[in-house]
mmCIF file of C-alpha atoms and ligand atoms in Angstrom:
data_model
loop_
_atom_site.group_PDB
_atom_site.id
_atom_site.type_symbol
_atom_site.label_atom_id
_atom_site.label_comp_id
_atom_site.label_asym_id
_atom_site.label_seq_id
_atom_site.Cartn_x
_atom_site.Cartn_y
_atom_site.Cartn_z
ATOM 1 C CA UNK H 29 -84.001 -108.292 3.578
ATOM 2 C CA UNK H 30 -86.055 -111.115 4.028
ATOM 3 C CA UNK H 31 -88.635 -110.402 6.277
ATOM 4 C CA UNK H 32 -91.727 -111.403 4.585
ATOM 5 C CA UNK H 33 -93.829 -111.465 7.444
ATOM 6 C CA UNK H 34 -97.258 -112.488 8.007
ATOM 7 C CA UNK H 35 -99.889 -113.281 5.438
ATOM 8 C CA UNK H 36 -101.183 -110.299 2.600
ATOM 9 C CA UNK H 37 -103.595 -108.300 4.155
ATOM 10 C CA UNK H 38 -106.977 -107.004 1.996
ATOM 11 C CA UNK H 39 -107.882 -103.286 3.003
ATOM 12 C CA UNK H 40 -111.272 -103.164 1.776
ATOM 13 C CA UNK H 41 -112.330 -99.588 0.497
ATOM 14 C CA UNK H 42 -115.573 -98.213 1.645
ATOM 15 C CA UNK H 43 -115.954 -95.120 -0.673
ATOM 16 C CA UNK H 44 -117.984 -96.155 -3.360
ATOM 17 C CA UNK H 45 -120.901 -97.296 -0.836
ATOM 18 C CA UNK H 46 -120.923 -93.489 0.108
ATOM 19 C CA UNK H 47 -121.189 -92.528 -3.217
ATOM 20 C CA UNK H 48 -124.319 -94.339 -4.193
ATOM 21 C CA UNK H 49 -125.668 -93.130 -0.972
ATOM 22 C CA UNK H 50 -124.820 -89.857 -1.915
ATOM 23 C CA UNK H 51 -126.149 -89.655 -5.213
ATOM 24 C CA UNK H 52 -129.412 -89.375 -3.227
ATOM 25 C CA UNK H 53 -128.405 -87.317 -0.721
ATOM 26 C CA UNK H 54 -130.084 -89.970 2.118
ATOM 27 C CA UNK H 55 -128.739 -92.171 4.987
ATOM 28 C CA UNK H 56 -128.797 -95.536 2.962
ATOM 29 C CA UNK H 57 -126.522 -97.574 2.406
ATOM 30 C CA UNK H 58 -124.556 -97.256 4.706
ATOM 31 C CA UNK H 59 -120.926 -97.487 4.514
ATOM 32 C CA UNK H 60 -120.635 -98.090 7.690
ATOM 33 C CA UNK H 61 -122.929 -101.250 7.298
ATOM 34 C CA UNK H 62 -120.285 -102.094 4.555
ATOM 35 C CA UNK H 63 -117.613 -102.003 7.139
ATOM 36 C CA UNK H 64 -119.033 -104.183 9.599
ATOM 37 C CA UNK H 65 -119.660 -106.716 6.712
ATOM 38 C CA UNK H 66 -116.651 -106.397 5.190
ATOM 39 C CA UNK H 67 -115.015 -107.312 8.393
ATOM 40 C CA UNK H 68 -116.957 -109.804 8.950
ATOM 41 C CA UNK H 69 -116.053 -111.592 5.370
ATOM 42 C CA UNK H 70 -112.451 -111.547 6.420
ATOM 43 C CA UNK H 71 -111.225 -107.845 5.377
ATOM 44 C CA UNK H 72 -108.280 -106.909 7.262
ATOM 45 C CA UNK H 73 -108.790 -103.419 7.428
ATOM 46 C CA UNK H 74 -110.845 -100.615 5.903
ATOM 47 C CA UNK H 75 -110.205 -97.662 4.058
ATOM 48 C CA UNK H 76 -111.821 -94.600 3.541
ATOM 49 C CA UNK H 77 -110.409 -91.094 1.897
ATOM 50 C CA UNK H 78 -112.326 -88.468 2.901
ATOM 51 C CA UNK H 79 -111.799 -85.948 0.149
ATOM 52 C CA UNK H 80 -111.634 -82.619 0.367
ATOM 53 C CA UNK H 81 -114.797 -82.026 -1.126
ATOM 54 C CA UNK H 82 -116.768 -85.042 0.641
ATOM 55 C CA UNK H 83 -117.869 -86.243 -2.581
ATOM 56 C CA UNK H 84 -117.933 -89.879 -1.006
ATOM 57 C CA UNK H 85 -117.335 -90.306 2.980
ATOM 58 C CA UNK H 86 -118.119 -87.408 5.031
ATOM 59 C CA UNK H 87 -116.748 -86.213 8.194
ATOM 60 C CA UNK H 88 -119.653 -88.509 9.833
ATOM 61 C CA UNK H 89 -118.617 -91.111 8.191
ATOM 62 C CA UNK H 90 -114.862 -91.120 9.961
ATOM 63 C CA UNK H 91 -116.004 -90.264 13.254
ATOM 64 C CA UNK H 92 -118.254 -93.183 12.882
ATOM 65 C CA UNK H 93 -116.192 -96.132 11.713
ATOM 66 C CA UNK H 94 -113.690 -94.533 14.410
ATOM 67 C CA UNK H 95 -116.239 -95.989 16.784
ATOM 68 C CA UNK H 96 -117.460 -98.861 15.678
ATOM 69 C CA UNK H 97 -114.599 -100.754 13.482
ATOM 70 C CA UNK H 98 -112.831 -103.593 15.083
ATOM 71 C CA UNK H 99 -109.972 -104.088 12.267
ATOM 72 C CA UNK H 100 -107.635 -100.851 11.582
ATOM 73 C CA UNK H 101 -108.526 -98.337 9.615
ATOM 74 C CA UNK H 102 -106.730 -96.825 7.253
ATOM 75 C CA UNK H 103 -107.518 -92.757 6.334
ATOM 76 C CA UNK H 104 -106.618 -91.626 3.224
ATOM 77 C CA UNK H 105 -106.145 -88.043 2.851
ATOM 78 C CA UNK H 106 -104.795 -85.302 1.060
ATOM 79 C CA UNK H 107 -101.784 -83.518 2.361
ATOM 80 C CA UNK H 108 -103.852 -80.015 3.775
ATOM 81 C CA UNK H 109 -103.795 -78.240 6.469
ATOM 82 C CA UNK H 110 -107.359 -79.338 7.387
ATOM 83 C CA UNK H 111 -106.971 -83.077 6.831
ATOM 84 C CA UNK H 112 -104.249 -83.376 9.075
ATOM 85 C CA UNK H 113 -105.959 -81.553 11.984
ATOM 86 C CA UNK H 114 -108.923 -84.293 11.541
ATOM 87 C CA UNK H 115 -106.289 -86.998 11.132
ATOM 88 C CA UNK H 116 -105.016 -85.650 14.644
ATOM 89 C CA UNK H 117 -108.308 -85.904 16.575
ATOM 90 C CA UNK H 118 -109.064 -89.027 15.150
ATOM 91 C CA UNK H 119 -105.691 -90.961 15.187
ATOM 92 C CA UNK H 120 -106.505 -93.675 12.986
ATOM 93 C CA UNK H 121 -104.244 -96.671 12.739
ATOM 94 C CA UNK H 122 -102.803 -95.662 9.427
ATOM 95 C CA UNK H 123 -102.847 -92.416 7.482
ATOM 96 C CA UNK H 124 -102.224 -92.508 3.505
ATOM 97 C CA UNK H 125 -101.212 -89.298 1.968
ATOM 98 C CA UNK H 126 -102.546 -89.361 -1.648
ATOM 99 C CA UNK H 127 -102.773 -86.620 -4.575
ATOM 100 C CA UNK H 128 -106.021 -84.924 -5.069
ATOM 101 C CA UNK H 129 -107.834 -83.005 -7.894
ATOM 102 C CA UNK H 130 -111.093 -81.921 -7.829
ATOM 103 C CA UNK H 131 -111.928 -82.106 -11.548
ATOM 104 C CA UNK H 132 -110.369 -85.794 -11.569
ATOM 105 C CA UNK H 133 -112.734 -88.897 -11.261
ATOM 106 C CA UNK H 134 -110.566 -90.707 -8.962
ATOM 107 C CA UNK H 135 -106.923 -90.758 -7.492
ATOM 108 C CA UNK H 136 -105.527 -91.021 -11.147
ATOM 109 C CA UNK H 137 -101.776 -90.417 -10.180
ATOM 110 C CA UNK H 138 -99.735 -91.006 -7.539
ATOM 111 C CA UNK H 139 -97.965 -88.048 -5.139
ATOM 112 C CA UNK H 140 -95.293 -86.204 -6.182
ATOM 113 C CA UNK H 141 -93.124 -86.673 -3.244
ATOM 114 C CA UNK H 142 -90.095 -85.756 -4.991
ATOM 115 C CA UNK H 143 -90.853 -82.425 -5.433
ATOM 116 C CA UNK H 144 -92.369 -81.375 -2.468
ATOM 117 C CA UNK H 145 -89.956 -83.356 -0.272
ATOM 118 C CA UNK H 146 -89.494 -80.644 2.474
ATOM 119 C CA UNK H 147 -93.344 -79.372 2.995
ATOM 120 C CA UNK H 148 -94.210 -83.406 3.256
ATOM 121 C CA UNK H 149 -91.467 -83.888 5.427
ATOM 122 C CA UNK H 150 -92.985 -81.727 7.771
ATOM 123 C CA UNK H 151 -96.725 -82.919 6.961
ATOM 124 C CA UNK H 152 -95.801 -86.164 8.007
ATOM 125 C CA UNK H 153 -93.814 -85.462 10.863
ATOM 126 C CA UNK H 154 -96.750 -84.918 13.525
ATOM 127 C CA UNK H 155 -98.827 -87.455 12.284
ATOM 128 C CA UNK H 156 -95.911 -90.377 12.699
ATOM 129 C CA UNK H 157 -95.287 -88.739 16.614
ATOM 130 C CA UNK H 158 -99.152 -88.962 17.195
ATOM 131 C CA UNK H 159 -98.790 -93.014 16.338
ATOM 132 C CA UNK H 160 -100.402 -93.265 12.824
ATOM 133 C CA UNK H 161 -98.512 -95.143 10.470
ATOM 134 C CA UNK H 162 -97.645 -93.217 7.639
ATOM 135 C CA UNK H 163 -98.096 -94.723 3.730
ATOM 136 C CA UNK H 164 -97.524 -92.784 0.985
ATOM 137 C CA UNK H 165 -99.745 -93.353 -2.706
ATOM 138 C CA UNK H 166 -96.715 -92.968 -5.483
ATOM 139 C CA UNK H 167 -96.156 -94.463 -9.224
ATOM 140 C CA UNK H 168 -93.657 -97.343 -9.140
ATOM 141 C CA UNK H 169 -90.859 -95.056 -9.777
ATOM 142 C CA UNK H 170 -87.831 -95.389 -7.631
ATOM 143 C CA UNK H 171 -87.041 -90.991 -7.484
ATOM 144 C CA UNK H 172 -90.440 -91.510 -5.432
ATOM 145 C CA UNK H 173 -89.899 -94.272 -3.329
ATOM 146 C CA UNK H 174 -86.230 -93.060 -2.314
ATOM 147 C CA UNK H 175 -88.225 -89.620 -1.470
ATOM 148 C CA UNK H 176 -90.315 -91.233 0.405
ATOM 149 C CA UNK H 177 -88.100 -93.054 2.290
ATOM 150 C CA UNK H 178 -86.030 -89.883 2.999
ATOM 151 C CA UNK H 179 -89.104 -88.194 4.295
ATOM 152 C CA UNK H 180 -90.099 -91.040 6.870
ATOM 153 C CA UNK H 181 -93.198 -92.741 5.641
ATOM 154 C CA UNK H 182 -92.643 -96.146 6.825
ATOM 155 C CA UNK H 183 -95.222 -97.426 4.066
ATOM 156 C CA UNK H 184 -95.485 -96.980 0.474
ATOM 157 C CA UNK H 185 -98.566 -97.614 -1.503
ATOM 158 C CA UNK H 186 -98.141 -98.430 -5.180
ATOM 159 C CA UNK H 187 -100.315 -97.217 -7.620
ATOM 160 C CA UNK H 188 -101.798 -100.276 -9.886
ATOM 161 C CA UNK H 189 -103.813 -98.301 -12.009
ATOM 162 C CA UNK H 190 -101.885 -98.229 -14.725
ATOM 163 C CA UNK H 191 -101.213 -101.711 -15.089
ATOM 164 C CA UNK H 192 -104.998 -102.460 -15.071
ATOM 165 C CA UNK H 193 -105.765 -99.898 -17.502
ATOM 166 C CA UNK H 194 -103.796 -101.405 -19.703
ATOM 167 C CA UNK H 195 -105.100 -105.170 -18.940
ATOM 168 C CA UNK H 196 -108.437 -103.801 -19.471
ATOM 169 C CA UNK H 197 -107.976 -102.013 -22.818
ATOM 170 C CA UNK H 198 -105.711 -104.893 -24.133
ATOM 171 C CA UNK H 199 -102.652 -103.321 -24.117
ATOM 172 C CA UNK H 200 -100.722 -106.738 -23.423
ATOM 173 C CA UNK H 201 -97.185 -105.317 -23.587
ATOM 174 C CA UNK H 202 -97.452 -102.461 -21.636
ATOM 175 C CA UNK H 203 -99.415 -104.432 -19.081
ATOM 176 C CA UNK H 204 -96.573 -106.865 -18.634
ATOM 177 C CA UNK H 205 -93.967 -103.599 -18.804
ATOM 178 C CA UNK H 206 -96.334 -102.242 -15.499
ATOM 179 C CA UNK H 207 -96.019 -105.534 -14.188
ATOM 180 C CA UNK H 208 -92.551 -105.706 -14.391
ATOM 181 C CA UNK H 209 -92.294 -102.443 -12.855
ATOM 182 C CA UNK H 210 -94.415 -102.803 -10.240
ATOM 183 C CA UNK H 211 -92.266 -106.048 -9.245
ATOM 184 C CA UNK H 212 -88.844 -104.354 -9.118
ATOM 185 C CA UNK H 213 -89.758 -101.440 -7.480
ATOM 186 C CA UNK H 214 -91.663 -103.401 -4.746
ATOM 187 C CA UNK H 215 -88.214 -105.430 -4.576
ATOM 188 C CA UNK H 216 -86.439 -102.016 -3.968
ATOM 189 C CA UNK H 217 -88.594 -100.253 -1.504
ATOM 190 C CA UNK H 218 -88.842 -103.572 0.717
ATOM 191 C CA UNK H 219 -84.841 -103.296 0.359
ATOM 192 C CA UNK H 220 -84.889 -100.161 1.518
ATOM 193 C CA UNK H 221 -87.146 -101.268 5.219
ATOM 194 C CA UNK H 222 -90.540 -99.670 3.763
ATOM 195 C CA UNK H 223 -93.668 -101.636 4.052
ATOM 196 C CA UNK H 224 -94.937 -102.051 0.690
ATOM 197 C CA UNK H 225 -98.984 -101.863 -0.103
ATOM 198 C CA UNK H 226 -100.603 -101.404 -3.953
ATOM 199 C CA UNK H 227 -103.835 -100.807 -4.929
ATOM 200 C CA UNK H 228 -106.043 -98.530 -7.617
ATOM 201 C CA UNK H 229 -107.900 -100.956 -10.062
ATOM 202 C CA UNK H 230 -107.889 -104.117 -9.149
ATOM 203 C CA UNK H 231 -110.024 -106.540 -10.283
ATOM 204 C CA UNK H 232 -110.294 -110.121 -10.184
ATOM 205 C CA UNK H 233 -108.696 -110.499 -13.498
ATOM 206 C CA UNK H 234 -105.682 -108.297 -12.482
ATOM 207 C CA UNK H 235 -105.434 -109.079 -8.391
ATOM 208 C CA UNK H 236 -103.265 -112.133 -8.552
ATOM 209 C CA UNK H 237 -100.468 -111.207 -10.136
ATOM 210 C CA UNK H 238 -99.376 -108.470 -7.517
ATOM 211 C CA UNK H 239 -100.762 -110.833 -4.845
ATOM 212 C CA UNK H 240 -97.815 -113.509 -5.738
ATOM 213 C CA UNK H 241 -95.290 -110.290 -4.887
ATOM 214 C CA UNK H 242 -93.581 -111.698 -1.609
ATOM 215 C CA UNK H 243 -93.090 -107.602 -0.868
ATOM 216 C CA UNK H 244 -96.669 -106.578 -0.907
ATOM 217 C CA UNK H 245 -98.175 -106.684 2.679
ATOM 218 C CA UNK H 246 -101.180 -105.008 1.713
ATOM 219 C CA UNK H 247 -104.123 -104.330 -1.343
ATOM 220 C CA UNK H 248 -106.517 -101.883 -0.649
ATOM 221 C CA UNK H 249 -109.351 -102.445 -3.530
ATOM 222 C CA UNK H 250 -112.525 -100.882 -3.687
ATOM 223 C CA UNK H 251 -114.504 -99.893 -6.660
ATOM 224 C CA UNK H 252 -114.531 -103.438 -8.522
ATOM 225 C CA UNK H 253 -115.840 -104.708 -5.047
ATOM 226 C CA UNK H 254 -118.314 -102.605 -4.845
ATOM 227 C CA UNK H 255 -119.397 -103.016 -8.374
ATOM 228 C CA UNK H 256 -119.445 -107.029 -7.450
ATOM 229 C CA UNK H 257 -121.364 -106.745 -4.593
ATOM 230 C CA UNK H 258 -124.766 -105.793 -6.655
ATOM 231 C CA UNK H 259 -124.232 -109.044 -8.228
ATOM 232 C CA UNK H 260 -122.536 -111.373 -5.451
ATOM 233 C CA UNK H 261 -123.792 -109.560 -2.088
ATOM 234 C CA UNK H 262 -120.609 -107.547 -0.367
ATOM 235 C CA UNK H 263 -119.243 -110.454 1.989
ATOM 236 C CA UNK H 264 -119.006 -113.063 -1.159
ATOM 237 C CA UNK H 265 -117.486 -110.121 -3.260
ATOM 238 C CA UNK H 266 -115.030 -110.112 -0.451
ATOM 239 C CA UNK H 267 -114.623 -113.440 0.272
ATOM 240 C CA UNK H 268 -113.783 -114.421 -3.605
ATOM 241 C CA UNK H 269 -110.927 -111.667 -3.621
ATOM 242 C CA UNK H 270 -109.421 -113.210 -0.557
ATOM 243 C CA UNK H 271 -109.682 -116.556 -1.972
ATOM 244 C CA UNK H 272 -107.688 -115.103 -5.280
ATOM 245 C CA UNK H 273 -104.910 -113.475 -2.947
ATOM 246 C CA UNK H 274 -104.622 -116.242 -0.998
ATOM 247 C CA UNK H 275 -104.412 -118.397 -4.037
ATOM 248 C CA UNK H 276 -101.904 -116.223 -5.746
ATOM 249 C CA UNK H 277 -99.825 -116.268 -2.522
ATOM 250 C CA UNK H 278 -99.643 -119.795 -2.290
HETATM 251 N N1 LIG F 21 -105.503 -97.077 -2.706
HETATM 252 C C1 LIG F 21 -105.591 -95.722 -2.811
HETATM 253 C C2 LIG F 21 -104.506 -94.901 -2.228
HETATM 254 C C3 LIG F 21 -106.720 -95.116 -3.417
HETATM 255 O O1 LIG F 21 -106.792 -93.782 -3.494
HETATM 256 C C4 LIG F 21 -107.756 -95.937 -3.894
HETATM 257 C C5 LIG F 21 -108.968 -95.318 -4.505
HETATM 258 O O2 LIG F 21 -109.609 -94.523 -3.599
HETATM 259 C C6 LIG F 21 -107.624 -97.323 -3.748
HETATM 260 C C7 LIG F 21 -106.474 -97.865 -3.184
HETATM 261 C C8 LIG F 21 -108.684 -98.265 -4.199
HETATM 262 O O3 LIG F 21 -108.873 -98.178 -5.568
HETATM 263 P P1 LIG F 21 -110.127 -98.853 -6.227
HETATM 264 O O4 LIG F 21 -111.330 -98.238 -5.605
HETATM 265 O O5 LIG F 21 -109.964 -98.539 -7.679
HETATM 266 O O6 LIG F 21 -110.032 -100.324 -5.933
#
């Protein structure tokens, strides 16, 4: 297949804004404020995971940038009972099932679609019929992506985070194995008619080499961003990661 259509899209994640709001328990800032800047500094969609235990967005949060966002959204969510009832209501453009652990910091692995094949199978199924597009957060392991394929998910998302781990503690060899692996198995779902996204990570040290992947449609990045934008502002923290994918694409 060689349908490389359309330029790489940057999902910019919104979380992190809610969790420095959070950590006073006030209305400021405001990720919604984020969104409407990030959009404006060329973002082609946002994306928010509202966890189970609202540590970051809350529940106002979605039903807000429901309202107000003029680029897709895309809702990441754990695969519960609960989360696909708001998913439902809200019908957001795209819905990304991803792992979640309370006691973790972060999404730290990817789902285990493999073994929970027929329960996701029937997650999914309602939320495809009510129009969201369905991505799926795995490792870049092919017993995943072929599961996730055989499920439905028209999108997978692959999880970077161990390739920048390793970039950032100098582990050269495995970053370049991760690398490596990232590349094929992007090659092999995009063979297989699934949209391919990554993201978990990224930096602007470690963006451009999965930008240059002619499979990758989309990177949804976050917590480096956000971490930039107390130096750069938010809309130049945005603007220099485009200018790196774009770059990297070229
Ligand atoms: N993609 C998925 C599925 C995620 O869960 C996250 C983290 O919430 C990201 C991308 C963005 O990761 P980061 O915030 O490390 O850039």
């Amino acid at each position: 297949m060689t349908d490389f259509a359309g330029r790489l899209r940057l999902g910019v994640n919104i979380d992190h804004v809610a969790t420095v709001r959070n950590a006073r328990g006030g209305a400021y800032p405001d990720p919604l404020r984020a969104a409407r800047i990030a959009e404006a500094a060329g973002a082609d969609g946002i994306t928010a995971h509202l966890r189970e235990d609202r540590r970051h967005i809350s529940d106002a949060d979605i039903d807000g940038l429901m309202e107000v966002l003029t680029v897709p959204l895309n809702f990441e969510m754990a695969a519960t009972p609960e989360m696909q009832a708001i998913a439902l209501r809200h019908k957001p453009h795209a819905v990304c099932i991803v792992p979640e652990r309370r006691e973790e910091r972060t999404t730290e692995g990817g789902l285990e679609v493999a073994r929970e094949e027929n329960h996701l199978a029937h997650f999914i199924a309602p939320l495809r019929e009510a129009g969201c597009r369905v991505s799926i957060f795995i490792a870049a392991d092919q017993r995943q992506i072929d599961a996730a394929h055989r499920i439905g998910a028209q999108v997978i998302e692959l999880h970077t985070g161990a390739y920048c781990d390793a970039h950032a503690e100098g582990r050269i060899a495995e970053r370049d194995a991760e690398l490596d692996r990232l590349r094929d198995m992007s090659r092999y779902a995009h063979g297989l008619g699934l949209e391919v996204h990554a993201g978990h990570g990224l930096t602007y040290d470690t963006v451009q080499p999965v930008a240059a992947f002619p499979e990758v449609m989309e990177l949804n990045i976050g917590h480096f961003i956000i971490g930039e934008a107390i130096f750069l502002g938010l809309e130049p923290a945005i603007q220099q990661m485009r200018q790196l994918m774009e770059e990297a694409r070229a």
